Amino acid sequence: MDLFSYIETNVFCIVVLVVLLVALRTSLSRLTNQTILTHVFLMIIAMLVLDTVKAALNGVAFPGSDVFTCIMASIFHVISVMLYFQWLRFVGYNMQLRFWRDRRMMSLFALPGVVAIALVAGSIKFGWVWSVDENNVISHGPYYLLFVACCSVYMVFACILAGYRIPIKRYFADRVLYISLALFGLLPLLGLCCECTPSSPPYSVYAMVIAALFVFLEMQSRMISTDPLTKLNNRNQLNSFLDSKIGQYTENRKVYLFVLDLDKFKGINDNFGHSEGDSALNMVADVLKRVCGPLGCFISRFGGDEFNLVAFLANDAEADALRTSIKEDLARTSASLPYSLTVSIGYARSLGRKESVMDLFSRADEALFAEKKARE
């Protein structure tokens, strides 16, 4: 690739990322995953800018060029380490894993990055990762592969975390998200394999741009169709799904609509705070994913403390069994909480195209109110 094409490609990638960054800052809710992804985009942009300057000045000697190039290379490699580490955090957050909040675990994960940054620092004097000759040409140092290995730890671990969930049935609804998260780890690794010399195009960074675009598009899609707190489907998705399935039933596969409502939820917010209320909602969402996900059910948060479930069951006995399973799992999961976390559940079996979605909701709501009244 000639210098002009090299720089042109870098500039194009920078423009794409800037557009994504602007869209990210203006269209998504102010959530933690947005903040981390913003940092990722900014780091990739910084790496592309530094690489563009390095390519333009490579082999061009001028007073102080060796110091200038050394500073640029140091910043470039430090940012790359921070980028890979941030991506691991992003994967952990989106998969709702707890390790990224555990300081002890994150300190352990930071060790490869500390080694990599130490190698960068040593390169300034000893040329461990890179060196600059009298003609201002950069070449790889003897520990370059060790540096790459330290960075690759984060990409490999991100691939494993996201990749192992892809074939699991209970995570089917989030499969596209996990594929995009795994690709962000896999594609840069493949790009690193193509960077044979310091003058090679930054294929790993280009791969990050492609993966970042994929992740951004998936996040945009999920924001349209997903409840931002619980990551379940939202009301619009429920209505669309139910409308498409309401007439699809056979002798052993009937459409059941479940309506779930948290008992005394206002008391949780009033006595323990809204943050604890959000945690309670997430706990219910996790129970529904765990119990109903393997059955191929459609799970959604309707709003407030109400959830909905569309299940394909043979008869009311199976519906009663599913309702019992949800309540028992929630009881076990919430046993250590300082308050009682229970749900009331009503359901109705679809009559097919003989009734509207609204009518089906009304019958399920009536069953819900009947259960609540029976428990008073």
CSV table of C-alpha atoms in Angstrom, one decimal:
chain,number,residue,atom,x,y,z
A,1,MET,CA,0.0,0.0,0.0
A,2,ASP,CA,1.5,3.4,-1.0
A,3,LEU,CA,1.7,6.2,1.4
A,4,PHE,CA,-1.2,8.2,0.0
A,5,SER,CA,-3.6,5.1,0.1
A,6,TYR,CA,-2.3,4.3,3.6
A,7,ILE,CA,-3.2,7.8,4.9
A,8,GLU,CA,-6.4,7.9,2.9
A,9,THR,CA,-7.6,4.7,4.6
A,10,ASN,CA,-6.7,6.0,8.0
A,11,VAL,CA,-8.5,9.2,7.4
A,12,PHE,CA,-11.6,7.4,6.2
A,13,CYS,CA,-11.6,5.2,9.3
A,14,ILE,CA,-11.3,8.3,11.5
A,15,VAL,CA,-14.2,10.0,9.8
A,16,VAL,CA,-16.4,6.8,10.2
A,17,LEU,CA,-15.5,6.7,13.9
A,18,VAL,CA,-16.2,10.4,14.4
A,19,VAL,CA,-19.6,9.9,12.9
A,20,LEU,CA,-20.3,7.0,15.1
A,21,LEU,CA,-19.1,8.9,18.1
A,22,VAL,CA,-21.4,11.8,17.4
A,23,ALA,CA,-24.3,9.4,16.9
A,24,LEU,CA,-23.4,7.6,20.1
A,25,ARG,CA,-23.3,10.8,22.2
A,26,THR,CA,-26.6,12.1,20.8
A,27,SER,CA,-28.9,9.0,20.4
A,28,LEU,CA,-28.2,6.6,23.2
A,29,SER,CA,-29.1,6.9,26.9
A,30,ARG,CA,-26.4,8.0,29.3
A,31,LEU,CA,-25.6,4.5,30.4
A,32,THR,CA,-22.3,2.9,31.6
A,33,ASN,CA,-21.9,0.9,28.4
A,34,GLN,CA,-22.2,4.1,26.4
A,35,THR,CA,-19.4,5.7,28.4
A,36,ILE,CA,-17.1,2.8,28.0
A,37,LEU,CA,-17.8,2.5,24.2
A,38,THR,CA,-17.1,6.3,23.9
A,39,HIS,CA,-13.7,5.7,25.4
A,40,VAL,CA,-13.1,2.9,23.0
A,41,PHE,CA,-14.0,5.0,20.0
A,42,LEU,CA,-11.8,7.9,21.2
A,43,MET,CA,-8.8,5.5,21.7
A,44,ILE,CA,-9.1,4.0,18.3
A,45,ILE,CA,-9.3,7.5,16.8
A,46,ALA,CA,-6.2,8.5,18.7
A,47,MET,CA,-4.3,5.4,17.5
A,48,LEU,CA,-5.3,6.1,13.9
A,49,VAL,CA,-4.1,9.8,14.1
A,50,LEU,CA,-0.8,8.7,15.6
A,51,ASP,CA,-0.3,6.0,13.0
A,52,THR,CA,-1.1,8.5,10.2
A,53,VAL,CA,1.6,10.9,11.5
A,54,LYS,CA,4.0,8.0,12.0
A,55,ALA,CA,3.5,6.9,8.4
A,56,ALA,CA,4.0,10.4,7.0
A,57,LEU,CA,7.2,10.9,9.0
A,58,ASN,CA,8.6,7.4,8.7
A,59,GLY,CA,12.1,7.6,7.2
A,60,VAL,CA,12.1,11.4,7.3
A,61,ALA,CA,14.9,12.6,9.6
A,62,PHE,CA,14.9,16.1,11.1
A,63,PRO,CA,16.3,17.6,14.3
A,64,GLY,CA,14.7,15.8,17.3
A,65,SER,CA,12.9,13.3,15.0
A,66,ASP,CA,14.0,10.3,17.0
A,67,VAL,CA,12.6,11.8,20.2
A,68,PHE,CA,9.4,12.8,18.5
A,69,THR,CA,8.9,9.4,17.0
A,70,CYS,CA,9.7,7.7,20.3
A,71,ILE,CA,7.1,9.8,22.1
A,72,MET,CA,4.5,8.9,19.4
A,73,ALA,CA,5.3,5.2,19.5
A,74,SER,CA,5.1,5.2,23.3
A,75,ILE,CA,1.7,6.9,23.4
A,76,PHE,CA,0.4,4.6,20.6
A,77,HIS,CA,1.3,1.4,22.4
A,78,VAL,CA,0.1,2.6,25.8
A,79,ILE,CA,-3.3,3.5,24.2
A,80,SER,CA,-3.5,0.1,22.6
A,81,VAL,CA,-3.1,-1.6,26.0
A,82,MET,CA,-5.7,0.7,27.5
A,83,LEU,CA,-8.1,0.0,24.6
A,84,TYR,CA,-7.9,-3.8,24.9
A,85,PHE,CA,-8.5,-3.5,28.7
A,86,GLN,CA,-11.5,-1.2,28.2
A,87,TRP,CA,-13.0,-3.6,25.7
A,88,LEU,CA,-12.8,-6.4,28.2
A,89,ARG,CA,-14.8,-4.1,30.6
A,90,PHE,CA,-17.3,-3.4,27.9
A,91,VAL,CA,-17.9,-7.1,27.3
A,92,GLY,CA,-18.2,-7.8,31.0
A,93,TYR,CA,-20.8,-5.0,31.4
A,94,ASN,CA,-22.9,-6.0,28.4
A,95,MET,CA,-23.0,-9.6,29.5
A,96,GLN,CA,-24.0,-8.4,33.0
A,97,LEU,CA,-21.0,-10.2,34.6
A,98,ARG,CA,-19.8,-9.0,37.9
A,99,PHE,CA,-16.0,-9.3,37.5
A,100,TRP,CA,-15.6,-5.8,36.0
A,101,ARG,CA,-17.0,-4.3,39.3
A,102,ASP,CA,-14.7,-6.4,41.5
A,103,ARG,CA,-11.5,-4.4,42.2
A,104,ARG,CA,-9.6,-7.4,43.1
A,105,MET,CA,-10.5,-9.2,39.9
A,106,MET,CA,-9.8,-6.1,37.8
A,107,SER,CA,-6.4,-5.8,39.4
A,108,LEU,CA,-5.6,-9.3,38.4
A,109,PHE,CA,-6.8,-8.6,34.8
A,110,ALA,CA,-4.6,-5.5,34.8
A,111,LEU,CA,-1.4,-7.5,35.3
A,112,PRO,CA,-0.8,-8.2,31.5
A,113,GLY,CA,-1.4,-4.5,30.8
A,114,VAL,CA,1.1,-3.5,33.5
A,115,VAL,CA,3.7,-5.8,31.9
A,116,ALA,CA,2.9,-4.4,28.5
A,117,ILE,CA,3.3,-0.8,29.7
A,118,ALA,CA,6.6,-1.7,31.4
A,119,LEU,CA,7.8,-3.0,28.1
A,120,VAL,CA,6.8,0.2,26.4
A,121,ALA,CA,8.7,2.2,29.1
A,122,GLY,CA,11.8,0.0,28.5
A,123,SER,CA,11.6,0.6,24.8
A,124,ILE,CA,12.4,4.3,25.2
A,125,LYS,CA,15.9,3.4,26.3
A,126,PHE,CA,16.5,-0.3,25.4
A,127,GLY,CA,14.3,-0.7,22.3
A,128,TRP,CA,12.4,-3.7,23.8
A,129,VAL,CA,9.2,-3.3,21.7
A,130,TRP,CA,10.4,-0.9,19.0
A,131,SER,CA,13.5,1.1,18.1
A,132,VAL,CA,14.2,4.1,16.0
A,133,ASP,CA,17.4,4.4,13.8
A,134,GLU,CA,19.3,7.4,12.6
A,135,ASN,CA,17.0,7.7,9.5
A,136,ASN,CA,13.9,7.9,11.7
A,137,VAL,CA,12.7,4.4,10.7
A,138,ILE,CA,10.9,2.3,13.3
A,139,SER,CA,11.6,-1.4,13.6
A,140,HIS,CA,10.3,-4.1,16.0
A,141,GLY,CA,12.3,-4.8,19.2
A,142,PRO,CA,13.1,-8.2,20.6
A,143,TYR,CA,10.1,-8.2,23.0
A,144,TYR,CA,7.5,-7.1,20.5
A,145,LEU,CA,5.8,-10.5,20.4
A,146,LEU,CA,5.7,-10.5,24.2
A,147,PHE,CA,4.0,-7.1,24.1
A,148,VAL,CA,1.5,-8.4,21.5
A,149,ALA,CA,0.9,-11.5,23.7
A,150,CYS,CA,0.1,-9.3,26.8
A,151,CYS,CA,-2.4,-7.3,24.7
A,152,SER,CA,-3.9,-10.4,23.2
A,153,VAL,CA,-4.9,-11.8,26.6
A,154,TYR,CA,-7.7,-9.3,26.8
A,155,MET,CA,-8.9,-10.0,23.2
A,156,VAL,CA,-8.8,-13.8,23.8
A,157,PHE,CA,-10.6,-13.5,27.1
A,158,ALA,CA,-13.3,-11.3,25.6
A,159,CYS,CA,-13.7,-13.8,22.7
A,160,ILE,CA,-14.1,-16.7,25.2
A,161,LEU,CA,-16.6,-14.7,27.5
A,162,ALA,CA,-18.8,-13.7,24.6
A,163,GLY,CA,-18.3,-16.8,22.4
A,164,TYR,CA,-19.2,-19.5,24.9
A,165,ARG,CA,-22.8,-18.1,25.2
A,166,ILE,CA,-23.5,-18.0,21.4
A,167,PRO,CA,-24.6,-21.6,21.1
A,168,ILE,CA,-26.5,-21.8,24.4
A,169,LYS,CA,-30.2,-21.8,23.9
A,170,ARG,CA,-31.1,-19.7,26.9
A,171,TYR,CA,-29.1,-16.8,25.4
A,172,PHE,CA,-30.7,-17.1,22.0
A,173,ALA,CA,-32.3,-13.6,22.2
A,174,ASP,CA,-28.9,-12.0,22.8
A,175,ARG,CA,-27.0,-14.1,20.2
A,176,VAL,CA,-26.3,-11.3,17.8
A,177,LEU,CA,-24.9,-9.1,20.6
A,178,TYR,CA,-22.5,-11.9,21.7
A,179,ILE,CA,-21.4,-12.5,18.2
A,180,SER,CA,-20.5,-8.8,17.8
A,181,LEU,CA,-18.7,-8.7,21.1
A,182,ALA,CA,-16.7,-11.8,20.2
A,183,LEU,CA,-15.8,-10.4,16.8
A,184,PHE,CA,-14.3,-7.3,18.4
A,185,GLY,CA,-11.9,-9.7,20.1
A,186,LEU,CA,-11.3,-12.0,17.2
A,187,LEU,CA,-10.9,-9.5,14.3
A,188,PRO,CA,-8.0,-7.5,15.9
A,189,LEU,CA,-6.2,-10.7,16.7
A,190,LEU,CA,-6.4,-11.7,13.1
A,191,GLY,CA,-5.2,-8.2,12.1
A,192,LEU,CA,-2.2,-8.4,14.4
A,193,CYS,CA,-1.1,-11.6,12.6
A,194,CYS,CA,-1.0,-9.5,9.4
A,195,GLU,CA,1.2,-6.8,10.9
A,196,CYS,CA,4.6,-8.3,10.0
A,197,THR,CA,6.6,-5.1,10.0
A,198,PRO,CA,6.3,-1.7,11.6
A,199,SER,CA,5.6,-0.3,8.1
A,200,SER,CA,2.6,-2.6,7.6
A,201,PRO,CA,-0.8,-1.0,7.7
A,202,PRO,CA,-2.5,-1.1,11.1
A,203,TYR,CA,-4.7,-4.1,10.2
A,204,SER,CA,-5.6,-4.7,13.8
A,205,VAL,CA,-6.9,-1.1,14.2
A,206,TYR,CA,-8.9,-1.4,10.9
A,207,ALA,CA,-10.4,-4.6,12.3
A,208,MET,CA,-11.4,-2.7,15.4
A,209,VAL,CA,-13.2,-0.1,13.3
A,210,ILE,CA,-15.2,-2.8,11.5
A,211,ALA,CA,-16.0,-4.5,14.8
A,212,ALA,CA,-16.9,-1.2,16.4
A,213,LEU,CA,-19.3,-0.4,13.6
A,214,PHE,CA,-20.9,-3.9,14.0
A,215,VAL,CA,-21.2,-3.4,17.8
A,216,PHE,CA,-22.7,0.1,17.4
A,217,LEU,CA,-25.3,-1.0,14.9
A,218,GLU,CA,-26.3,-3.8,17.2
A,219,MET,CA,-26.5,-1.4,20.2
A,220,GLN,CA,-28.7,0.9,18.2
A,221,SER,CA,-31.0,-1.9,17.2
A,222,ARG,CA,-31.2,-3.1,20.9
A,223,MET,CA,-32.0,0.5,22.1
A,224,ILE,CA,-35.0,0.6,19.7
A,225,SER,CA,-36.3,-2.8,20.8
A,226,THR,CA,-34.8,-3.3,24.3
A,227,ASP,CA,-35.7,-2.1,27.8
A,228,PRO,CA,-32.5,-0.2,28.9
A,229,LEU,CA,-32.6,-1.3,32.5
A,230,THR,CA,-33.3,-5.1,32.3
A,231,LYS,CA,-32.1,-5.6,28.7
A,232,LEU,CA,-35.4,-7.5,28.0
A,233,ASN,CA,-37.6,-6.8,25.0
A,234,ASN,CA,-39.7,-3.7,25.4
A,235,ARG,CA,-43.4,-3.1,24.9
A,236,ASN,CA,-43.2,-2.4,21.2
A,237,GLN,CA,-41.4,-5.7,20.6
A,238,LEU,CA,-43.9,-7.5,22.6
A,239,ASN,CA,-46.9,-6.2,20.7
A,240,SER,CA,-45.2,-7.0,17.3
A,241,PHE,CA,-44.2,-10.5,18.4
A,242,LEU,CA,-47.6,-11.3,19.9
A,243,ASP,CA,-49.4,-10.0,16.8
A,244,SER,CA,-47.3,-12.2,14.6
A,245,LYS,CA,-47.8,-15.3,16.7
A,246,ILE,CA,-51.3,-15.0,18.0
A,247,GLY,CA,-52.8,-17.2,15.3
A,248,GLN,CA,-50.0,-19.8,15.2
A,249,TYR,CA,-51.2,-22.7,17.4
A,250,THR,CA,-51.6,-26.4,17.1
A,251,GLU,CA,-52.8,-29.1,19.4
A,252,ASN,CA,-49.6,-29.2,21.4
A,253,ARG,CA,-48.4,-25.6,20.8
A,254,LYS,CA,-50.8,-23.0,22.0
A,255,VAL,CA,-49.9,-19.3,22.6
A,256,TYR,CA,-50.1,-18.2,26.3
A,257,LEU,CA,-49.7,-14.7,27.5
A,258,PHE,CA,-48.4,-14.2,31.0
A,259,VAL,CA,-48.7,-10.9,32.9
A,260,LEU,CA,-46.3,-10.6,35.9
A,261,ASP,CA,-46.5,-7.8,38.5
A,262,LEU,CA,-44.1,-7.3,41.5
A,263,ASP,CA,-45.9,-7.3,44.8
A,264,LYS,CA,-45.6,-4.1,46.9
A,265,PHE,CA,-42.9,-2.7,44.6
A,266,LYS,CA,-43.6,0.9,45.8
A,267,GLY,CA,-42.6,-0.1,49.3
A,268,ILE,CA,-39.2,-1.4,48.1
A,269,ASN,CA,-38.5,2.0,46.4
A,270,ASP,CA,-39.8,4.0,49.4
A,271,ASN,CA,-38.0,2.0,52.1
A,272,PHE,CA,-34.8,1.0,50.3
A,273,GLY,CA,-34.3,3.5,47.5
A,274,HIS,CA,-34.9,3.4,43.8
A,275,SER,CA,-31.5,1.9,43.2
A,276,GLU,CA,-32.6,-1.2,45.2
A,277,GLY,CA,-35.8,-1.1,43.2
A,278,ASP,CA,-33.8,-1.3,40.0
A,279,SER,CA,-31.9,-4.2,41.4
A,280,ALA,CA,-35.1,-6.0,42.3
A,281,LEU,CA,-36.4,-5.5,38.7
A,282,ASN,CA,-33.1,-6.9,37.3
A,283,MET,CA,-33.4,-9.9,39.7
A,284,VAL,CA,-36.8,-10.7,38.3
A,285,ALA,CA,-35.6,-10.3,34.8
A,286,ASP,CA,-32.7,-12.7,35.5
A,287,VAL,CA,-35.1,-15.3,36.9
A,288,LEU,CA,-37.3,-15.1,33.8
A,289,LYS,CA,-34.3,-15.5,31.6
A,290,ARG,CA,-33.1,-18.5,33.6
A,291,VAL,CA,-36.5,-20.3,33.9
A,292,CYS,CA,-38.2,-19.3,30.6
A,293,GLY,CA,-35.3,-18.8,28.2
A,294,PRO,CA,-34.5,-22.5,27.7
A,295,LEU,CA,-38.2,-23.0,26.8
A,296,GLY,CA,-38.0,-20.6,23.9
A,297,CYS,CA,-40.4,-18.0,25.6
A,298,PHE,CA,-40.5,-14.4,24.6
A,299,ILE,CA,-39.8,-12.2,27.7
A,300,SER,CA,-40.4,-8.5,27.9
A,301,ARG,CA,-40.7,-5.7,30.4
A,302,PHE,CA,-44.0,-3.9,29.8
A,303,GLY,CA,-43.1,-0.9,32.0
A,304,GLY,CA,-42.8,-0.1,35.7
A,305,ASP,CA,-42.9,-3.3,37.7
A,306,GLU,CA,-44.8,-5.3,35.1
A,307,PHE,CA,-43.3,-8.0,32.9
A,308,ASN,CA,-44.8,-10.1,30.2
A,309,LEU,CA,-44.1,-13.6,28.9
A,310,VAL,CA,-45.3,-15.3,25.7
A,311,ALA,CA,-45.0,-19.1,26.0
A,312,PHE,CA,-45.9,-21.9,23.6
A,313,LEU,CA,-47.5,-24.6,25.8
A,314,ALA,CA,-49.8,-27.6,25.3
A,315,ASN,CA,-52.3,-26.9,28.1
A,316,ASP,CA,-53.1,-25.0,31.3
A,317,ALA,CA,-51.3,-27.6,33.4
A,318,GLU,CA,-48.0,-26.6,31.7
A,319,ALA,CA,-48.9,-23.0,32.2
A,320,ASP,CA,-49.5,-23.5,35.9
A,321,ALA,CA,-46.2,-25.5,36.2
A,322,LEU,CA,-44.3,-22.6,34.5
A,323,ARG,CA,-45.9,-20.1,36.9
A,324,THR,CA,-44.9,-22.2,39.9
A,325,SER,CA,-41.3,-22.6,38.6
A,326,ILE,CA,-40.9,-18.8,38.2
A,327,LYS,CA,-42.1,-18.2,41.7
A,328,GLU,CA,-40.0,-20.9,43.3
A,329,ASP,CA,-36.8,-19.7,41.5
A,330,LEU,CA,-37.5,-16.1,42.5
A,331,ALA,CA,-38.0,-17.2,46.1
A,332,ARG,CA,-34.6,-19.0,46.2
A,333,THR,CA,-32.8,-16.2,44.4
A,334,SER,CA,-34.2,-13.4,46.7
A,335,ALA,CA,-34.0,-15.4,50.0
A,336,SER,CA,-31.1,-13.2,51.3
A,337,LEU,CA,-32.8,-9.8,50.5
A,338,PRO,CA,-33.9,-7.6,53.4
A,339,TYR,CA,-37.4,-7.5,52.0
A,340,SER,CA,-39.9,-9.9,50.4
A,341,LEU,CA,-39.6,-10.1,46.6
A,342,THR,CA,-42.6,-11.9,45.1
A,343,VAL,CA,-44.7,-11.6,42.0
A,344,SER,CA,-48.3,-12.2,41.1
A,345,ILE,CA,-48.8,-13.9,37.7
A,346,GLY,CA,-51.9,-14.2,35.6
A,347,TYR,CA,-52.1,-15.8,32.2
A,348,ALA,CA,-54.5,-16.4,29.3
A,349,ARG,CA,-54.5,-18.8,26.4
A,350,SER,CA,-54.9,-17.1,23.0
A,351,LEU,CA,-58.1,-17.9,21.0
A,352,GLY,CA,-56.3,-17.2,17.8
A,353,ARG,CA,-57.5,-14.6,15.3
A,354,LYS,CA,-60.9,-14.7,17.0
A,355,GLU,CA,-59.7,-12.0,19.4
A,356,SER,CA,-57.4,-9.1,19.3
A,357,VAL,CA,-54.1,-8.7,21.2
A,358,MET,CA,-55.8,-6.1,23.4
A,359,ASP,CA,-58.5,-8.6,24.3
A,360,LEU,CA,-55.9,-11.3,25.1
A,361,PHE,CA,-54.2,-8.7,27.4
A,362,SER,CA,-57.5,-8.0,29.1
A,363,ARG,CA,-58.1,-11.6,29.9
A,364,ALA,CA,-54.5,-12.1,31.3
A,365,ASP,CA,-54.9,-8.9,33.4
A,366,GLU,CA,-58.2,-10.3,34.8
A,367,ALA,CA,-56.4,-13.5,35.8
A,368,LEU,CA,-53.6,-11.4,37.4
A,369,PHE,CA,-56.1,-9.3,39.4
A,370,ALA,CA,-57.9,-12.5,40.5
A,371,GLU,CA,-54.7,-13.9,41.9
A,372,LYS,CA,-53.9,-10.7,43.7
A,373,LYS,CA,-57.4,-10.6,45.2
A,374,ALA,CA,-57.2,-14.2,46.3
A,375,ARG,CA,-54.0,-13.5,48.2
A,376,GLU,CA,-55.3,-10.5,50.1
